[in-house]
PDB file of C-alpha atoms in Angstrom:
ATOM      1  CA  ASP A   1     116.536  -8.084  63.084  1.00 64.00           C
ATOM      2  CA  ALA A   2     116.814  -4.320  62.659  1.00 80.00           C
ATOM      3  CA  GLY A   3     115.424  -4.358  59.161  1.00 93.00           C
ATOM      4  CA  VAL A   4     116.803  -2.285  56.325  1.00 96.00           C
ATOM      5  CA  ILE A   5     118.648   0.740  57.636  1.00 97.00           C
ATOM      6  CA  GLN A   6     118.951   3.965  55.698  1.00 97.00           C
ATOM      7  CA  SER A   7     120.788   7.159  56.485  1.00 97.00           C
ATOM      8  CA  PRO A   8     120.303  10.004  56.642  1.00 97.00           C
ATOM      9  CA  ARG A   9     116.536  10.075  57.158  1.00 96.00           C
ATOM     10  CA  HIS A  10     116.323  13.657  55.961  1.00 97.00           C
ATOM     11  CA  GLU A  11     118.719  15.616  53.795  1.00 97.00           C
ATOM     12  CA  VAL A  12     118.423  19.221  52.730  1.00 97.00           C
ATOM     13  CA  THR A  13     121.053  20.506  50.359  1.00 97.00           C
ATOM     14  CA  GLU A  14     121.625  23.188  47.791  1.00 97.00           C
ATOM     15  CA  MET A  15     121.627  22.704  44.071  1.00 97.00           C
ATOM     16  CA  GLY A  16     125.006  21.618  42.802  1.00 97.00           C
ATOM     17  CA  GLN A  17     126.060  19.844  45.970  1.00 97.00           C
ATOM     18  CA  GLU A  18     126.926  16.166  46.158  1.00 97.00           C
ATOM     19  CA  VAL A  19     124.496  13.946  48.038  1.00 98.00           C
ATOM     20  CA  THR A  20     125.251  10.445  49.311  1.00 98.00           C
ATOM     21  CA  LEU A  21     122.521   8.169  50.574  1.00 98.00           C
ATOM     22  CA  ARG A  22     123.391   5.022  52.488  1.00 98.00           C
ATOM     23  CA  CYS A  23     121.742   1.667  52.960  1.00 98.00           C
ATOM     24  CA  LYS A  24     122.406  -1.405  55.057  1.00 98.00           C
ATOM     25  CA  PRO A  25     120.326  -4.371  53.876  1.00 97.00           C
ATOM     26  CA  ILE A  26     118.967  -7.139  56.062  1.00 95.00           C
ATOM     27  CA  SER A  27     121.704  -9.611  56.894  1.00 94.00           C
ATOM     28  CA  GLY A  28     121.626 -12.614  54.588  1.00 91.00           C
ATOM     29  CA  HIS A  29     119.701 -10.874  51.824  1.00 92.00           C
ATOM     30  CA  ASN A  30     121.592 -10.905  48.566  1.00 88.00           C
ATOM     31  CA  SER A  31     119.516  -8.496  46.496  1.00 91.00           C
ATOM     32  CA  LEU A  32     119.317  -4.767  47.063  1.00 94.00           C
ATOM     33  CA  PHE A  33     117.103  -2.234  45.330  1.00 95.00           C
ATOM     34  CA  TRP A  34     117.098   1.559  45.197  1.00 97.00           C
ATOM     35  CA  TYR A  35     113.764   3.295  44.516  1.00 96.00           C
ATOM     36  CA  ARG A  36     112.691   6.900  44.180  1.00 96.00           C
ATOM     37  CA  GLN A  37     109.186   8.054  45.087  1.00 93.00           C
ATOM     38  CA  THR A  38     107.585  11.333  44.026  1.00 92.00           C
ATOM     39  CA  MET A  39     104.026  12.527  43.767  1.00 87.00           C
ATOM     40  CA  MET A  40     104.332  12.976  40.028  1.00 87.00           C
ATOM     41  CA  ARG A  41     106.069   9.741  39.058  1.00 86.00           C
ATOM     42  CA  GLY A  42     105.155   7.388  41.874  1.00 86.00           C
ATOM     43  CA  LEU A  43     107.577   4.620  42.842  1.00 90.00           C
ATOM     44  CA  GLU A  44     110.455   4.151  40.410  1.00 90.00           C
ATOM     45  CA  LEU A  45     113.142   1.487  40.517  1.00 92.00           C
ATOM     46  CA  LEU A  46     116.515   3.113  39.971  1.00 95.00           C
ATOM     47  CA  ILE A  47     118.912   0.177  40.208  1.00 95.00           C
ATOM     48  CA  TYR A  48     119.230  -3.215  41.741  1.00 92.00           C
ATOM     49  CA  PHE A  49     122.115  -5.420  42.800  1.00 94.00           C
ATOM     50  CA  ASN A  50     122.336  -9.155  43.182  1.00 90.00           C
ATOM     51  CA  ASN A  51     125.300 -10.508  45.150  1.00 91.00           C
ATOM     52  CA  ASN A  52     126.813  -6.997  45.097  1.00 94.00           C
ATOM     53  CA  VAL A  53     126.738  -6.828  41.289  1.00 93.00           C
ATOM     54  CA  PRO A  54     124.544  -4.252  39.508  1.00 93.00           C
ATOM     55  CA  ILE A  55     122.008  -6.196  37.464  1.00 90.00           C
ATOM     56  CA  ASP A  56     119.694  -3.534  36.118  1.00 89.00           C
ATOM     57  CA  ASP A  57     120.433   0.184  36.195  1.00 92.00           C
ATOM     58  CA  SER A  58     118.024   1.161  33.459  1.00 90.00           C
ATOM     59  CA  GLY A  59     116.066   3.296  35.886  1.00 90.00           C
ATOM     60  CA  MET A  60     118.975   5.535  36.818  1.00 94.00           C
ATOM     61  CA  PRO A  61     117.903   8.947  35.505  1.00 87.00           C
ATOM     62  CA  GLU A  62     121.218  10.194  34.178  1.00 84.00           C
ATOM     63  CA  ASP A  63     124.938  10.246  34.727  1.00 90.00           C
ATOM     64  CA  ARG A  64     124.558  12.414  37.794  1.00 95.00           C
ATOM     65  CA  PHE A  65     123.327   9.321  39.623  1.00 96.00           C
ATOM     66  CA  SER A  66     125.623   6.488  40.622  1.00 97.00           C
ATOM     67  CA  ALA A  67     125.275   3.532  42.970  1.00 97.00           C
ATOM     68  CA  LYS A  68     127.752   1.170  44.513  1.00 97.00           C
ATOM     69  CA  MET A  69     127.634  -1.916  46.651  1.00 97.00           C
ATOM     70  CA  PRO A  70     131.167  -2.601  47.866  1.00 96.00           C
ATOM     71  CA  ASN A  71     130.062  -5.463  50.094  1.00 95.00           C
ATOM     72  CA  ALA A  72     126.992  -7.428  51.107  1.00 94.00           C
ATOM     73  CA  SER A  73     126.130  -5.116  53.984  1.00 95.00           C
ATOM     74  CA  PHE A  74     126.413  -1.661  52.468  1.00 96.00           C
ATOM     75  CA  SER A  75     125.301   0.328  49.464  1.00 98.00           C
ATOM     76  CA  THR A  76     125.399   3.978  48.475  1.00 98.00           C
ATOM     77  CA  LEU A  77     123.445   6.099  46.036  1.00 98.00           C
ATOM     78  CA  LYS A  78     125.230   9.268  45.017  1.00 98.00           C
ATOM     79  CA  ILE A  79     123.891  12.294  43.187  1.00 97.00           C
ATOM     80  CA  GLN A  80     126.482  14.714  41.862  1.00 96.00           C
ATOM     81  CA  PRO A  81     125.614  17.465  41.185  1.00 96.00           C
ATOM     82  CA  SER A  82     122.170  17.535  42.752  1.00 96.00           C
ATOM     83  CA  GLU A  83     119.265  19.453  41.206  1.00 96.00           C
ATOM     84  CA  PRO A  84     115.896  20.562  42.635  1.00 96.00           C
ATOM     85  CA  ARG A  85     114.092  17.952  40.509  1.00 95.00           C
ATOM     86  CA  ASP A  86     115.958  15.252  42.449  1.00 96.00           C
ATOM     87  CA  SER A  87     113.870  16.086  45.517  1.00 97.00           C
ATOM     88  CA  ALA A  88     112.070  12.901  46.473  1.00 97.00           C
ATOM     89  CA  VAL A  89     111.984  10.095  48.998  1.00 96.00           C
ATOM     90  CA  TYR A  90     114.607   7.477  48.224  1.00 97.00           C
ATOM     91  CA  PHE A  91     113.926   3.969  49.470  1.00 96.00           C
ATOM     92  CA  CYS A  92     116.287   1.074  49.736  1.00 97.00           C
ATOM     93  CA  ALA A  93     114.912  -2.458  49.837  1.00 95.00           C
ATOM     94  CA  SER A  94     116.493  -5.863  50.227  1.00 94.00           C
ATOM     95  CA  SER A  95     115.359  -9.335  49.351  1.00 90.00           C
ATOM     96  CA  PRO A  96     116.543 -12.923  49.688  1.00 86.00           C
ATOM     97  CA  TYR A  97     116.133 -13.315  45.929  1.00 71.00           C
ATOM     98  CA  ASP A  98     118.928 -15.440  44.548  1.00 67.00           C
ATOM     99  CA  GLY A  99     118.208 -15.919  40.871  1.00 64.00           C
ATOM    100  CA  GLY A 100     114.911 -17.730  41.045  1.00 64.00           C
ATOM    101  CA  ALA A 101     111.523 -16.088  41.158  1.00 64.00           C
ATOM    102  CA  PRO A 102     111.668 -12.715  42.934  1.00 70.00           C
ATOM    103  CA  ASP A 103     110.800 -12.882  46.602  1.00 78.00           C
ATOM    104  CA  THR A 104     109.452 -10.322  49.025  1.00 86.00           C
ATOM    105  CA  GLN A 105     111.273  -7.025  49.192  1.00 91.00           C
ATOM    106  CA  TYR A 106     111.721  -5.392  52.591  1.00 93.00           C
ATOM    107  CA  PHE A 107     111.837  -1.634  52.515  1.00 95.00           C
ATOM    108  CA  GLY A 108     113.843   0.752  54.611  1.00 95.00           C
ATOM    109  CA  PRO A 109     112.366   3.918  56.159  1.00 94.00           C
ATOM    110  CA  GLY A 110     113.550   6.075  53.287  1.00 95.00           C
ATOM    111  CA  THR A 111     115.595   9.242  52.939  1.00 97.00           C
ATOM    112  CA  ARG A 112     113.651  12.402  52.247  1.00 96.00           C
ATOM    113  CA  LEU A 113     115.861  14.552  50.028  1.00 98.00           C
ATOM    114  CA  THR A 114     115.186  18.217  49.429  1.00 97.00           C
ATOM    115  CA  VAL A 115     117.371  20.074  46.959  1.00 97.00           C
ATOM    116  CA  LEU A 116     116.970  23.845  47.156  1.00 96.00           C
TER     117      LEU A 116
ATOM    118  CA  ALA B   1     107.211  -5.145  28.635  1.00 70.00           C
ATOM    119  CA  GLN B   2     105.575  -6.252  31.848  1.00 78.00           C
ATOM    120  CA  SER B   3     103.234  -3.801  33.489  1.00 87.00           C
ATOM    121  CA  VAL B   4     100.841  -3.521  36.410  1.00 92.00           C
ATOM    122  CA  SER B   5      97.666  -1.498  36.295  1.00 94.00           C
ATOM    123  CA  GLN B   6      95.740  -0.322  39.320  1.00 95.00           C
ATOM    124  CA  HIS B   7      92.403   1.013  38.169  1.00 87.00           C
ATOM    125  CA  ASN B   8      91.468   3.093  41.172  1.00 87.00           C
ATOM    126  CA  HIS B   9      93.778   6.009  41.900  1.00 91.00           C
ATOM    127  CA  HIS B  10      91.878   7.442  44.825  1.00 95.00           C
ATOM    128  CA  VAL B  11      89.187   5.699  46.855  1.00 97.00           C
ATOM    129  CA  ILE B  12      87.159   7.267  49.644  1.00 97.00           C
ATOM    130  CA  LEU B  13      85.121   5.048  51.954  1.00 97.00           C
ATOM    131  CA  SER B  14      83.343   5.307  55.250  1.00 97.00           C
ATOM    132  CA  GLU B  15      84.330   3.056  58.121  1.00 96.00           C
ATOM    133  CA  ALA B  16      82.801  -0.441  57.934  1.00 96.00           C
ATOM    134  CA  ALA B  17      82.406  -0.239  54.164  1.00 97.00           C
ATOM    135  CA  SER B  18      83.794  -3.069  52.067  1.00 97.00           C
ATOM    136  CA  LEU B  19      86.888  -2.531  49.964  1.00 97.00           C
ATOM    137  CA  GLU B  20      88.040  -3.931  46.674  1.00 97.00           C
ATOM    138  CA  LEU B  21      91.074  -2.542  44.856  1.00 97.00           C
ATOM    139  CA  GLY B  22      91.734  -3.728  41.345  1.00 96.00           C
ATOM    140  CA  CYS B  23      95.081  -4.906  40.007  1.00 96.00           C
ATOM    141  CA  ASN B  24      95.826  -6.323  36.576  1.00 96.00           C
ATOM    142  CA  TYR B  25      99.173  -7.358  35.179  1.00 93.00           C
ATOM    143  CA  SER B  26     100.383  -8.018  31.683  1.00 89.00           C
ATOM    144  CA  TYR B  27     102.786 -10.938  31.991  1.00 76.00           C
ATOM    145  CA  GLY B  28     101.538 -14.340  30.847  1.00 68.00           C
ATOM    146  CA  GLY B  29     104.157 -16.518  32.454  1.00 75.00           C
ATOM    147  CA  THR B  30     104.547 -17.699  36.025  1.00 78.00           C
ATOM    148  CA  VAL B  31     104.427 -14.757  38.377  1.00 83.00           C
ATOM    149  CA  ASN B  32     104.641 -13.960  42.046  1.00 89.00           C
ATOM    150  CA  LEU B  33     102.153 -11.315  43.155  1.00 93.00           C
ATOM    151  CA  PHE B  34     102.292  -8.876  46.040  1.00 95.00           C
ATOM    152  CA  TRP B  35     100.296  -6.182  47.740  1.00 97.00           C
ATOM    153  CA  TYR B  36     102.179  -3.579  49.746  1.00 96.00           C
ATOM    154  CA  VAL B  37     100.776  -0.833  51.972  1.00 96.00           C
ATOM    155  CA  GLN B  38     102.338   2.542  52.737  1.00 95.00           C
ATOM    156  CA  TYR B  39     100.866   4.364  55.726  1.00 95.00           C
ATOM    157  CA  PRO B  40     101.255   8.161  55.729  1.00 92.00           C
ATOM    158  CA  GLY B  41     104.879   9.112  56.164  1.00 89.00           C
ATOM    159  CA  GLN B  42     106.065   5.521  56.352  1.00 90.00           C
ATOM    160  CA  HIS B  43     107.774   2.987  54.123  1.00 90.00           C
ATOM    161  CA  LEU B  44     106.180   0.202  52.125  1.00 93.00           C
ATOM    162  CA  GLN B  45     105.226  -2.904  54.082  1.00 94.00           C
ATOM    163  CA  LEU B  46     104.093  -6.266  52.761  1.00 94.00           C
ATOM    164  CA  LEU B  47     100.366  -6.958  53.152  1.00 96.00           C
ATOM    165  CA  LEU B  48     100.236 -10.325  51.428  1.00 95.00           C
ATOM    166  CA  LYS B  49     101.753 -12.318  48.610  1.00 93.00           C
ATOM    167  CA  TYR B  50     100.888 -15.140  46.242  1.00 93.00           C
ATOM    168  CA  PHE B  51     103.453 -17.568  44.923  1.00 89.00           C
ATOM    169  CA  SER B  52     101.432 -20.727  44.277  1.00 87.00           C
ATOM    170  CA  GLY B  53      98.656 -22.891  45.706  1.00 91.00           C
ATOM    171  CA  ASP B  54      95.315 -21.571  46.933  1.00 93.00           C
ATOM    172  CA  PRO B  55      94.522 -18.509  44.788  1.00 94.00           C
ATOM    173  CA  LEU B  56      92.755 -16.856  47.730  1.00 96.00           C
ATOM    174  CA  VAL B  57      95.473 -15.401  49.898  1.00 96.00           C
ATOM    175  CA  LYS B  58      94.963 -14.000  53.361  1.00 96.00           C
ATOM    176  CA  GLY B  59      97.242 -11.294  54.677  1.00 94.00           C
ATOM    177  CA  ILE B  60      97.633  -9.121  57.703  1.00 93.00           C
ATOM    178  CA  LYS B  61      94.966  -6.859  59.191  1.00 94.00           C
ATOM    179  CA  GLY B  62      92.070  -8.742  57.621  1.00 96.00           C
ATOM    180  CA  PHE B  63      93.096  -8.177  54.010  1.00 97.00           C
ATOM    181  CA  GLU B  64      92.834 -10.860  51.359  1.00 97.00           C
ATOM    182  CA  ALA B  65      93.457 -11.072  47.643  1.00 98.00           C
ATOM    183  CA  GLU B  66      92.341 -13.436  44.932  1.00 96.00           C
ATOM    184  CA  PHE B  67      94.528 -14.483  42.044  1.00 94.00           C
ATOM    185  CA  ILE B  68      92.497 -15.105  38.889  1.00 94.00           C
ATOM    186  CA  LYS B  69      94.915 -16.336  36.264  1.00 90.00           C
ATOM    187  CA  SER B  70      92.461 -16.137  33.365  1.00 91.00           C
ATOM    188  CA  LYS B  71      91.861 -12.462  34.085  1.00 93.00           C
ATOM    189  CA  PHE B  72      95.480 -11.611  34.949  1.00 93.00           C
ATOM    190  CA  SER B  73      94.095 -10.068  38.118  1.00 95.00           C
ATOM    191  CA  PHE B  74      95.028  -9.952  41.781  1.00 96.00           C
ATOM    192  CA  ASN B  75      92.407  -7.788  43.484  1.00 97.00           C
ATOM    193  CA  LEU B  76      92.706  -6.781  47.119  1.00 97.00           C
ATOM    194  CA  ARG B  77      89.699  -7.003  49.404  1.00 97.00           C
ATOM    195  CA  LYS B  78      88.677  -6.251  52.944  1.00 98.00           C
ATOM    196  CA  PRO B  79      85.105  -6.771  54.185  1.00 97.00           C
ATOM    197  CA  SER B  80      85.069  -3.849  56.620  1.00 97.00           C
ATOM    198  CA  VAL B  81      87.620  -1.046  56.529  1.00 97.00           C
ATOM    199  CA  GLN B  82      88.768   1.003  59.494  1.00 97.00           C
ATOM    200  CA  TRP B  83      90.037   4.559  59.705  1.00 96.00           C
ATOM    201  CA  SER B  84      93.514   3.113  60.339  1.00 96.00           C
ATOM    202  CA  ASP B  85      93.480   1.537  56.870  1.00 97.00           C
ATOM    203  CA  THR B  86      93.960   4.989  55.364  1.00 97.00           C
ATOM    204  CA  ALA B  87      97.092   4.515  53.280  1.00 97.00           C
ATOM    205  CA  GLU B  88      98.436   4.009  49.796  1.00 96.00           C
ATOM    206  CA  TYR B  89      98.264   0.491  48.395  1.00 97.00           C
ATOM    207  CA  PHE B  90     100.605  -0.899  45.772  1.00 96.00           C
ATOM    208  CA  CYS B  91     100.190  -4.026  43.716  1.00 96.00           C
ATOM    209  CA  ALA B  92     103.393  -5.619  42.388  1.00 93.00           C
ATOM    210  CA  VAL B  93     104.275  -8.531  40.144  1.00 90.00           C
ATOM    211  CA  SER B  94     107.563 -10.329  39.773  1.00 83.00           C
ATOM    212  CA  SER B  95     109.352  -9.949  36.499  1.00 73.00           C
ATOM    213  CA  ASN B  96     111.507 -12.475  34.752  1.00 67.00           C
ATOM    214  CA  THR B  97     114.543 -10.293  35.394  1.00 69.00           C
ATOM    215  CA  GLY B  98     114.543 -10.450  39.163  1.00 71.00           C
ATOM    216  CA  LYS B  99     112.748  -7.253  40.013  1.00 81.00           C
ATOM    217  CA  LEU B 100     109.226  -6.345  41.051  1.00 86.00           C
ATOM    218  CA  ILE B 101     107.026  -4.255  38.812  1.00 88.00           C
ATOM    219  CA  PHE B 102     104.882  -1.926  40.914  1.00 91.00           C
ATOM    220  CA  GLY B 103     101.575  -0.363  39.982  1.00 92.00           C
ATOM    221  CA  GLN B 104     101.026   3.359  40.377  1.00 92.00           C
ATOM    222  CA  GLY B 105      99.310   2.897  43.702  1.00 94.00           C
ATOM    223  CA  THR B 106      95.816   3.548  45.058  1.00 96.00           C
ATOM    224  CA  THR B 107      95.246   6.063  47.804  1.00 96.00           C
ATOM    225  CA  LEU B 108      92.570   4.909  50.234  1.00 97.00           C
ATOM    226  CA  GLN B 109      90.957   7.445  52.505  1.00 97.00           C
ATOM    227  CA  VAL B 110      88.653   6.071  55.195  1.00 97.00           C
ATOM    228  CA  LYS B 111      86.331   8.560  56.826  1.00 95.00           C
ATOM    229  CA  PRO B 112      85.573   7.945  60.512  1.00 89.00           C
TER     230      PRO B 112
END
């Protein structure tokens, strides 16, 4: 199995631009999580989906952030417009969790976002 | 609200020293517990997990953790660390809403 796949691995953009991060979860996993990691705030859960449905988006910072999961094999995290404080590493993780007790989450390699 | 507390933010050890990283959680119900490791520049990887059964759990690379329910703790241990164990370590606990609650992480630096 290829594991969780994220693209791009690195993104450098200018303030005000739209940024789209992509994630392909492990096949058969029905939960998907988006995290943000910074030195100041550590690892933060932004949103998670179960069976393609957003379950908890309480960690999404503000309306500039949006996430979609149109099917079981693809999710996007969009920032529009981007700001320098959005610079971070964004991780996607997937899990076989299906409503019972949460199971192991498998993390992707991350996207390092720099907003100038 | 559920929370996870890792007491040590930054630990520096010499090779062959023993390691213990503390982790306490606040939830009193049934929980699943995890330790993840993040090597420099890499993503989080699972070290070990506890769901039920023997409270002493053995993971990869010689790590182990002990679940002590009465203390709400899940401390990570390794008898003899190596330089390659330099990394950040995260404790996590399952919530009753389907997500994992992560601690703030402990940075371990092992001096050769």
